[in-house]
């Protein structure tokens, strides 16, 4: 039985990855921060099947101890301060978790389990002000937020440890991936949650920023499969993971409200408060290398993803009434 160690197991990607690995017969160990509360909503259905251990991306000793004690075959570093908008308000904290946290995890692996295989969650936000369309593995990076800069550090420190210490360490440059488990602060979930509330008469409008920003949106459950596939290769390689299709926030609104038989133009209000100081206008992946080398392709379409999210939020509010 292989052992997988997941940081960020309580997040969207961590919960889907834990499900995937359990289905493959893995022993799954999740790293959680010590807290007076237990925010395990996304893994509530898994807590009896996974092991949860306490450590913190800000504390080197705790990470090294966890890696030493669990001796994982695979390490998936998914934990981060992952909300772009927050990175403007908390740039130093974002750097500590999202950038230096990667170094601490790599150091823990290098010292305590150097034969393990390491996956780093890189981001399409690293491309930022894109220099070519679509973006592929060879596209230069130009991040446009403290989050994007921190992710870029994490990406390059992973490359550096791979080349310096001969570690099996890879980065997956994942484009936007969503699900009913996405945090409410993210624009896609903010929209689908608002659709459900508006449909049920619980609110009357939703305020959003730039409706013309375009993103490559896929289903998180598909993307964790790509993570796993990357760690099964004979040699470590970095990959761009996305759908190759792009839609605007406006088109996402149209699809989401349409799924509830509503017209988004009646309810969406643009608010300058939600515009970024430096906008990323267009992100779209070229996932051809992942298809060729990993045999990976997204399974859930954009339309089905939006409908899935709206249906889940409608059901959640209906149950609470």
Short mmCIF file of C-alpha atoms in Angstrom, two decimals:
data_model
loop_
_atom_site.label_atom_id
_atom_site.label_comp_id
_atom_site.label_asym_id
_atom_site.label_seq_id
_atom_site.Cartn_x
_atom_site.Cartn_y
_atom_site.Cartn_z
CA UNK A 1 0.00 0.00 0.00
CA UNK A 2 1.41 3.39 -1.02
CA UNK A 3 1.25 6.32 1.39
CA UNK A 4 0.32 9.80 0.17
CA UNK A 5 0.79 12.94 2.26
CA UNK A 6 -1.49 15.85 1.31
CA UNK A 7 -1.16 19.41 2.56
CA UNK A 8 -4.39 21.32 2.05
CA UNK A 9 -6.50 18.17 2.38
CA UNK A 10 -9.43 20.20 3.76
CA UNK A 11 -9.56 22.34 0.60
CA UNK A 12 -11.34 21.75 -2.68
CA UNK A 13 -8.46 19.99 -4.45
CA UNK A 14 -7.33 18.11 -1.35
CA UNK A 15 -10.76 16.56 -0.82
CA UNK A 16 -11.06 15.37 -4.43
CA UNK A 17 -7.48 14.09 -4.41
CA UNK A 18 -8.07 12.17 -1.17
CA UNK A 19 -11.12 10.50 -2.74
CA UNK A 20 -9.11 9.54 -5.82
CA UNK A 21 -6.20 8.10 -3.85
CA UNK A 22 -8.43 6.16 -1.45
CA UNK A 23 -10.16 4.62 -4.47
CA UNK A 24 -6.71 3.54 -5.71
CA UNK A 25 -5.92 1.84 -2.40
CA UNK A 26 -3.58 4.44 -0.92
CA UNK A 27 -3.04 5.18 2.73
CA UNK A 28 -3.90 8.89 2.82
CA UNK A 29 -2.41 11.21 5.43
CA UNK A 30 -3.64 14.80 5.54
CA UNK A 31 -1.77 17.72 7.09
CA UNK A 32 -4.01 20.11 9.03
CA UNK A 33 -3.21 23.18 11.09
CA UNK A 34 -3.90 22.91 14.80
CA UNK A 35 -7.05 24.86 15.56
CA UNK A 36 -9.73 25.19 18.23
CA UNK A 37 -12.29 24.39 15.52
CA UNK A 38 -12.34 21.58 12.96
CA UNK A 39 -13.27 22.97 9.51
CA UNK A 40 -13.43 19.58 7.81
CA UNK A 41 -16.65 20.12 5.85
CA UNK A 42 -15.21 19.05 2.50
CA UNK A 43 -13.76 15.82 3.89
CA UNK A 44 -16.50 15.00 6.41
CA UNK A 45 -17.35 11.88 4.41
CA UNK A 46 -13.67 10.80 4.45
CA UNK A 47 -12.49 11.49 8.01
CA UNK A 48 -12.86 7.84 9.05
CA UNK A 49 -10.71 6.71 6.10
CA UNK A 50 -7.83 9.18 6.24
CA UNK A 51 -5.24 10.02 8.90
CA UNK A 52 -5.02 13.65 9.94
CA UNK A 53 -1.76 14.98 11.39
CA UNK A 54 -0.97 18.40 12.76
CA UNK A 55 1.68 20.60 11.13
CA UNK A 56 1.99 24.11 9.72
CA UNK A 57 3.53 25.46 6.50
CA UNK A 58 5.04 28.25 8.61
CA UNK A 59 6.88 25.81 10.89
CA UNK A 60 9.79 23.82 9.45
CA UNK A 61 10.16 21.42 12.38
CA UNK A 62 6.54 20.26 12.33
CA UNK A 63 6.70 19.57 8.59
CA UNK A 64 9.96 17.63 8.81
CA UNK A 65 8.60 15.59 11.72
CA UNK A 66 5.42 14.68 9.81
CA UNK A 67 7.35 13.60 6.72
CA UNK A 68 9.77 11.59 8.87
CA UNK A 69 6.97 9.85 10.77
CA UNK A 70 4.73 9.04 7.78
CA UNK A 71 7.46 8.23 5.19
CA UNK A 72 5.18 9.01 2.25
CA UNK A 73 5.70 7.61 -1.22
CA UNK A 74 4.03 10.73 -2.65
CA UNK A 75 3.68 14.27 -1.30
CA UNK A 76 1.07 16.62 -2.70
CA UNK A 77 1.62 20.23 -1.62
CA UNK A 78 -1.77 21.84 -2.19
CA UNK A 79 -1.93 24.15 0.84
CA UNK A 80 -1.57 27.88 0.24
CA UNK A 81 -3.17 31.25 0.72
CA UNK A 82 -5.02 30.69 -2.52
CA UNK A 83 -7.32 33.70 -3.03
CA UNK A 84 -5.86 36.29 -5.41
CA UNK A 85 -7.85 39.22 -4.00
CA UNK A 86 -6.63 38.49 -0.45
CA UNK A 87 -3.03 38.49 -1.65
CA UNK A 88 -3.28 42.26 -2.26
CA UNK A 89 -4.43 42.85 1.33
CA UNK A 90 -2.02 40.28 2.86
CA UNK A 91 1.00 40.07 0.54
CA UNK A 92 3.51 39.10 3.23
CA UNK A 93 1.34 36.31 4.64
CA UNK A 94 0.68 35.09 1.10
CA UNK A 95 4.43 34.94 0.52
CA UNK A 96 5.01 33.00 3.74
CA UNK A 97 2.43 30.31 2.95
CA UNK A 98 2.35 30.19 -0.84
CA UNK A 99 6.06 30.78 -1.56
CA UNK A 100 8.23 29.91 1.44
CA UNK A 101 5.84 27.14 2.50
CA UNK A 102 6.93 25.25 -0.63
CA UNK A 103 10.58 25.55 0.36
CA UNK A 104 9.79 24.21 3.83
CA UNK A 105 7.97 21.22 2.35
CA UNK A 106 10.83 20.49 -0.04
CA UNK A 107 13.33 20.78 2.81
CA UNK A 108 11.25 18.35 4.87
CA UNK A 109 11.23 15.90 1.98
CA UNK A 110 14.96 16.33 1.28
CA UNK A 111 15.88 15.66 4.91
CA UNK A 112 13.31 13.05 5.92
CA UNK A 113 12.10 11.22 2.76
CA UNK A 114 14.32 12.04 -0.25
CA UNK A 115 13.03 9.06 -2.25
CA UNK A 116 9.47 10.37 -2.09
CA UNK A 117 7.78 12.03 -5.08
CA UNK A 118 6.66 15.65 -4.71
CA UNK A 119 3.85 17.51 -6.46
CA UNK A 120 3.66 21.31 -6.26
CA UNK A 121 0.40 23.09 -7.08
CA UNK A 122 1.47 25.80 -9.49
CA UNK A 123 -1.04 28.20 -11.04
CA UNK A 124 -2.01 29.78 -14.34
CA UNK A 125 -1.85 33.11 -12.46
CA UNK A 126 1.93 32.81 -12.97
CA UNK A 127 1.32 33.67 -16.65
CA UNK A 128 -0.53 36.84 -15.65
CA UNK A 129 0.00 39.42 -18.39
CA UNK A 130 0.31 36.74 -21.02
CA UNK A 131 2.94 37.00 -23.76
CA UNK A 132 1.35 34.33 -25.96
CA UNK A 133 -2.02 32.62 -26.40
CA UNK A 134 -2.61 29.86 -25.51
CA UNK A 135 -0.17 29.30 -22.64
CA UNK A 136 2.00 26.19 -22.67
CA UNK A 137 4.95 24.80 -20.71
CA UNK A 138 7.41 27.05 -22.58
CA UNK A 139 5.40 30.28 -22.16
CA UNK A 140 7.28 32.93 -20.13
CA UNK A 141 5.72 33.91 -16.80
CA UNK A 142 4.53 37.44 -15.99
CA UNK A 143 2.54 37.35 -12.72
CA UNK A 144 0.24 40.26 -11.92
CA UNK A 145 -0.58 39.78 -8.23
CA UNK A 146 1.24 38.94 -5.00
CA UNK A 147 -0.42 35.52 -5.26
CA UNK A 148 0.95 34.97 -8.77
CA UNK A 149 4.43 36.08 -7.69
CA UNK A 150 4.33 33.74 -4.67
CA UNK A 151 3.20 30.82 -6.84
CA UNK A 152 6.02 31.58 -9.26
CA UNK A 153 8.54 31.34 -6.42
CA UNK A 154 7.02 27.99 -5.41
CA UNK A 155 7.26 26.77 -9.00
CA UNK A 156 10.91 27.72 -9.45
CA UNK A 157 12.06 26.51 -6.04
CA UNK A 158 10.56 23.12 -6.98
CA UNK A 159 12.59 23.13 -10.21
CA UNK A 160 15.66 24.20 -8.23
CA UNK A 161 15.37 21.38 -5.67
CA UNK A 162 14.80 18.86 -8.46
CA UNK A 163 17.95 19.94 -10.26
CA UNK A 164 20.09 20.60 -7.17
CA UNK A 165 19.26 17.53 -5.09
CA UNK A 166 18.03 15.04 -7.70
CA UNK A 167 14.56 14.90 -6.16
CA UNK A 168 11.46 13.68 -7.99
CA UNK A 169 9.66 17.04 -7.76
CA UNK A 170 7.17 18.37 -10.30
CA UNK A 171 4.83 21.32 -10.73
CA UNK A 172 1.40 21.21 -12.30
CA UNK A 173 0.51 24.62 -13.74
CA UNK A 174 -3.23 24.25 -13.27
CA UNK A 175 -5.69 26.63 -14.86
CA UNK A 176 -8.87 27.59 -13.02
CA UNK A 177 -10.67 24.53 -11.71
CA UNK A 178 -13.98 24.73 -9.92
CA UNK A 179 -16.58 22.52 -8.21
CA UNK A 180 -19.40 22.66 -5.67
CA UNK A 181 -16.59 22.53 -3.06
CA UNK A 182 -15.00 25.78 -4.27
CA UNK A 183 -14.73 28.46 -1.56
CA UNK A 184 -17.47 31.09 -1.54
CA UNK A 185 -14.88 33.88 -1.98
CA UNK A 186 -14.01 32.70 -5.51
CA UNK A 187 -15.98 34.38 -8.30
CA UNK A 188 -17.44 31.17 -9.77
CA UNK A 189 -18.84 29.97 -6.46
CA UNK A 190 -19.88 33.50 -5.51
CA UNK A 191 -21.97 33.51 -8.69
CA UNK A 192 -23.54 30.05 -8.30
CA UNK A 193 -24.29 30.67 -4.61
CA UNK A 194 -25.95 33.97 -5.56
CA UNK A 195 -28.00 32.23 -8.26
CA UNK A 196 -29.37 29.80 -5.67
CA UNK A 197 -30.12 32.56 -3.16
CA UNK A 198 -31.78 34.77 -5.78
CA UNK A 199 -33.84 31.86 -7.11
CA UNK A 200 -35.08 31.16 -3.58
CA UNK A 201 -35.76 34.83 -2.80
CA UNK A 202 -32.93 35.15 -0.26
CA UNK A 203 -31.09 37.98 -2.06
CA UNK A 204 -31.75 40.31 -4.97
CA UNK A 205 -28.42 41.06 -6.66
CA UNK A 206 -24.77 40.04 -6.82
CA UNK A 207 -21.93 42.54 -7.13
CA UNK A 208 -18.95 41.53 -9.27
CA UNK A 209 -15.81 43.08 -10.74
CA UNK A 210 -14.50 42.70 -14.28
CA UNK A 211 -17.07 40.74 -16.30
CA UNK A 212 -14.84 40.64 -19.38
CA UNK A 213 -11.90 38.76 -17.82
CA UNK A 214 -11.59 35.40 -19.57
CA UNK A 215 -10.52 32.15 -17.94
CA UNK A 216 -10.00 28.49 -18.80
CA UNK A 217 -12.39 26.76 -16.37
CA UNK A 218 -12.44 23.02 -15.66
CA UNK A 219 -13.68 20.58 -13.00
CA UNK A 220 -11.42 20.09 -9.97
CA UNK A 221 -12.24 16.37 -9.85
CA UNK A 222 -10.65 15.98 -13.29
CA UNK A 223 -7.56 17.97 -12.39
CA UNK A 224 -6.52 15.93 -9.35
CA UNK A 225 -6.26 12.94 -11.68
CA UNK A 226 -3.62 14.88 -13.64
CA UNK A 227 -1.70 15.48 -10.38
CA UNK A 228 -1.59 11.76 -9.67
CA UNK A 229 -0.56 10.92 -13.24
CA UNK A 230 2.37 13.33 -13.02
CA UNK A 231 3.82 11.40 -10.07
CA UNK A 232 3.60 8.08 -11.94
CA UNK A 233 6.04 9.08 -14.70
CA UNK A 234 9.53 7.58 -14.93
CA UNK A 235 11.13 11.04 -14.89
CA UNK A 236 9.84 14.27 -13.33
CA UNK A 237 8.27 16.78 -15.73
CA UNK A 238 6.16 19.92 -15.31
CA UNK A 239 2.83 20.22 -17.11
CA UNK A 240 0.19 22.78 -18.01
CA UNK A 241 -3.27 21.45 -17.11
CA UNK A 242 -6.42 23.03 -18.55
CA UNK A 243 -9.27 22.58 -21.01
CA UNK A 244 -8.00 24.73 -23.88
CA UNK A 245 -11.30 26.66 -23.90
CA UNK A 246 -11.88 30.16 -22.54
CA UNK A 247 -15.01 31.89 -21.26
CA UNK A 248 -15.59 35.34 -19.77
CA UNK A 249 -17.01 35.99 -16.31
CA UNK A 250 -20.02 37.39 -18.14
CA UNK A 251 -20.48 34.07 -19.98
CA UNK A 252 -20.16 32.21 -16.67
CA UNK A 253 -22.91 34.45 -15.25
CA UNK A 254 -25.12 33.81 -18.27
CA UNK A 255 -24.70 30.04 -17.97
CA UNK A 256 -25.20 30.00 -14.18
CA UNK A 257 -28.32 32.15 -14.10
CA UNK A 258 -29.60 30.36 -17.19
CA UNK A 259 -29.33 27.04 -15.32
CA UNK A 260 -31.96 28.44 -12.92
CA UNK A 261 -34.10 29.96 -15.70
CA UNK A 262 -32.96 33.50 -14.82
CA UNK A 263 -31.36 36.32 -16.85
CA UNK A 264 -28.10 37.46 -15.28
CA UNK A 265 -28.61 41.02 -16.60
CA UNK A 266 -31.46 41.45 -14.10
CA UNK A 267 -29.27 40.68 -11.09
CA UNK A 268 -25.55 41.29 -11.74
CA UNK A 269 -24.11 44.69 -10.74
CA UNK A 270 -20.53 45.69 -11.55
CA UNK A 271 -18.72 47.15 -8.56
CA UNK A 272 -15.27 48.78 -8.81
CA UNK A 273 -14.47 47.44 -5.35
CA UNK A 274 -14.00 43.99 -6.90
CA UNK A 275 -11.64 45.04 -9.69
CA UNK A 276 -8.00 43.99 -9.25
CA UNK A 277 -5.23 46.63 -9.04
CA UNK A 278 -3.55 44.78 -11.96
CA UNK A 279 -5.93 42.68 -14.03
CA UNK A 280 -5.26 39.39 -15.75
CA UNK A 281 -7.44 39.60 -18.85
CA UNK A 282 -7.03 36.27 -20.63
CA UNK A 283 -5.84 32.84 -19.53
CA UNK A 284 -6.24 29.76 -21.71
CA UNK A 285 -4.20 26.56 -21.64
CA UNK A 286 -2.59 24.46 -24.31
CA UNK A 287 -2.95 21.04 -22.60
CA UNK A 288 -1.62 19.04 -25.58
CA UNK A 289 1.53 17.89 -23.77
CA UNK A 290 -0.53 16.55 -20.86
CA UNK A 291 -2.70 14.66 -23.33
CA UNK A 292 0.35 13.19 -25.05
CA UNK A 293 2.55 12.37 -22.05
CA UNK A 294 -0.03 11.74 -19.32
CA UNK A 295 -2.96 10.47 -21.35
CA UNK A 296 -5.03 13.10 -19.54
CA UNK A 297 -8.05 15.01 -20.82
CA UNK A 298 -10.84 16.86 -18.99
CA UNK A 299 -14.07 14.90 -18.71
CA UNK A 300 -16.56 17.56 -17.52
CA UNK A 301 -17.56 20.33 -19.96
CA UNK A 302 -17.90 24.00 -19.01
CA UNK A 303 -21.69 23.87 -19.28
CA UNK A 304 -21.96 20.71 -17.17
CA UNK A 305 -19.59 22.18 -14.57
CA UNK A 306 -21.70 25.34 -14.18
CA UNK A 307 -24.93 23.34 -13.95
CA UNK A 308 -23.35 21.01 -11.37
CA UNK A 309 -22.37 23.96 -9.18
CA UNK A 310 -25.74 25.70 -9.42
CA UNK A 311 -27.61 22.47 -8.68
CA UNK A 312 -25.44 21.80 -5.61
CA UNK A 313 -26.01 25.30 -4.20
CA UNK A 314 -29.76 25.09 -4.84
CA UNK A 315 -29.89 21.74 -3.07
CA UNK A 316 -27.84 23.06 -0.13
CA UNK A 317 -30.21 25.96 0.48
CA UNK A 318 -33.29 23.81 -0.07
CA UNK A 319 -32.05 21.39 2.63
CA UNK A 320 -31.49 24.25 5.08
CA UNK A 321 -35.02 25.63 4.78
#
